[in-house]
Coordinates of C-alpha atoms in Angstrom, one line a residue:
M216 CA 107.8 82.7 73.0
R217 CA 109.9 84.9 75.2
G218 CA 111.2 86.9 72.2
S219 CA 107.7 87.6 71.0
S220 CA 106.8 88.9 74.5
R221 CA 109.7 91.2 74.5
A222 CA 108.8 92.5 71.0
G223 CA 105.2 93.1 72.2
D224 CA 106.5 95.0 75.2
E225 CA 108.7 97.1 73.0
R226 CA 105.9 97.8 70.6
G227 CA 103.6 98.8 73.4
Y228 CA 106.3 101.2 74.7
V229 CA 107.0 102.7 71.3
D230 CA 103.2 103.2 70.7
Y231 CA 102.7 104.8 74.1
V232 CA 105.7 107.2 73.9
S233 CA 105.0 108.1 70.2
A234 CA 101.4 109.1 71.1
R235 CA 102.3 111.0 74.3
L236 CA 105.6 112.6 73.5
P237 CA 104.3 116.0 72.5
A238 CA 102.2 116.2 75.6
L239 CA 105.1 115.1 77.8
H240 CA 107.3 117.7 76.3
R241 CA 104.7 120.5 76.8
A242 CA 104.3 119.5 80.4
A243 CA 108.1 119.3 80.9
F244 CA 108.5 122.7 79.2
L245 CA 106.2 124.2 81.8
L246 CA 107.6 122.3 84.7
C247 CA 111.0 123.6 83.7
G248 CA 109.9 127.2 83.7
G249 CA 110.0 127.6 79.9
D250 CA 113.5 126.2 79.5
G251 CA 113.2 124.0 76.4
H252 CA 116.7 122.5 76.8
R253 CA 115.9 121.4 80.4
A254 CA 112.6 120.1 79.2
D255 CA 114.3 117.9 76.6
D256 CA 116.5 116.5 79.3
V257 CA 113.6 115.8 81.6
V258 CA 111.6 114.1 78.9
Q259 CA 114.6 112.0 77.8
T260 CA 115.2 110.9 81.4
T261 CA 111.5 110.1 81.9
I262 CA 111.1 108.0 78.7
T263 CA 114.3 106.2 79.4
K264 CA 113.0 105.2 82.9
V265 CA 109.7 104.3 81.4
Y266 CA 111.5 102.0 79.0
Q267 CA 113.5 100.4 81.8
H268 CA 110.4 99.7 83.8
W269 CA 107.9 99.4 81.0
R270 CA 106.4 96.1 82.2
R271 CA 105.6 97.6 85.6
V272 CA 104.4 100.9 84.0
A273 CA 102.1 99.1 81.6
R274 CA 100.6 97.0 84.4
S275 CA 99.6 100.1 86.4
D276 CA 96.0 101.1 86.7
N277 CA 96.7 104.5 85.1
V278 CA 99.7 104.6 82.8
D279 CA 99.4 108.3 82.2
A280 CA 99.4 109.1 85.9
Y281 CA 102.4 106.8 86.5
V282 CA 104.4 108.5 83.7
H283 CA 103.4 112.0 84.8
R284 CA 104.6 111.2 88.3
M285 CA 107.9 110.1 86.8
L286 CA 108.1 113.3 84.7
V287 CA 107.4 115.5 87.8
H288 CA 110.1 113.7 89.8
A289 CA 112.6 113.9 86.9
A290 CA 111.9 117.7 86.6
I291 CA 112.4 118.2 90.4
D292 CA 115.5 116.0 90.5
E293 CA 117.0 117.6 87.5
K294 CA 116.7 121.1 89.0
R295 CA 118.7 119.8 92.0
Q296 CA 121.7 118.9 89.8
P297 CA 124.6 121.4 90.2
W298 CA 125.0 121.8 86.4
A299 CA 121.4 122.9 86.2
R300 CA 122.4 126.2 87.8
V301 CA 124.8 127.1 84.9
Q302 CA 123.1 128.9 82.0
L303 CA 125.1 128.4 78.8
V304 CA 122.6 129.9 76.4
A305 CA 120.0 132.7 77.0
A306 CA 116.5 131.2 77.6
H307 CA 114.0 131.5 74.8
R308 CA 110.6 132.8 75.6
D309 CA 108.9 130.8 72.8
G310 CA 110.9 127.6 73.1
A311 CA 109.8 124.2 72.0
G312 CA 106.6 123.2 73.5
G313 CA 105.2 126.7 74.1
E314 CA 103.5 126.8 70.7
S315 CA 100.8 124.4 71.7
Y316 CA 99.3 126.9 74.2
A317 CA 97.8 129.2 71.6
G318 CA 94.8 129.9 73.8
V319 CA 97.0 131.6 76.4
E320 CA 97.1 135.3 75.7
D321 CA 100.7 135.9 76.7
R322 CA 102.8 132.7 77.0
G323 CA 105.8 134.8 78.0
Q324 CA 103.9 136.0 81.1
L325 CA 102.8 132.5 82.0
V326 CA 106.2 131.0 81.6
D327 CA 107.8 133.8 83.6
A328 CA 105.3 133.4 86.4
L329 CA 105.9 129.6 86.4
R330 CA 109.6 130.1 86.4
R331 CA 109.5 132.1 89.6
L332 CA 107.7 129.4 91.6
P333 CA 109.5 126.6 93.5
P334 CA 109.5 123.3 91.5
R335 CA 106.8 121.6 93.6
Q336 CA 104.4 124.5 93.4
R337 CA 105.1 124.8 89.6
A338 CA 104.3 121.0 89.4
V339 CA 101.0 121.5 91.1
L340 CA 99.9 124.3 88.8
V341 CA 101.1 122.6 85.6
M342 CA 99.5 119.2 86.4
R343 CA 96.3 120.5 87.9
F344 CA 95.4 123.4 85.5
L345 CA 97.4 122.9 82.4
L346 CA 97.3 119.1 82.2
D347 CA 93.9 119.0 83.8
R348 CA 94.9 116.1 86.2
P349 CA 92.8 115.4 89.2
I350 CA 93.9 116.5 92.7
D351 CA 94.5 112.9 93.9
E352 CA 96.8 112.2 90.9
V353 CA 98.7 115.4 91.5
A354 CA 99.1 114.5 95.2
E355 CA 100.3 111.0 94.3
A356 CA 102.8 112.3 91.8
L357 CA 104.2 114.7 94.5
G358 CA 104.1 112.1 97.3
C359 CA 101.8 114.2 99.5
S360 CA 98.3 114.2 100.8
A361 CA 95.4 115.3 98.6
G362 CA 95.0 118.5 100.7
T363 CA 98.5 119.7 100.0
P364 CA 98.1 120.6 96.3
K365 CA 94.9 122.5 97.2
K366 CA 97.0 124.7 99.6
R367 CA 99.7 125.5 97.0

């Protein structure tokens, strides 16, 4: 019985991540200021943590909100790492994940503008306007009051 429960948990995790991976990568790409390599690292960190805590994540009222919160925290934490300040390869304007925003006239300008913002302000804009998440979910992901994202 226990083995079948574990298999069911893993199947649920695989189904969830398979369905959400492109959207998670697009969000991470924007949260990382257009750096596709950092976005890959952030997504990998996030889905690893989701796997480690899948039972708790799956029981939450809003799995997407829970995972987006983990993604935002991973992006902010990753930026704090000393190795993140070393640029080994020139950043690509049209890196992985940017192709999905065909409606944006100039992705390069958008990514450049996002890159200049502090990580938490970038997170507010990406979650609120590009991911269309409600204010209360953005605030919860950032660990602040609902009024704070409105000010940023």
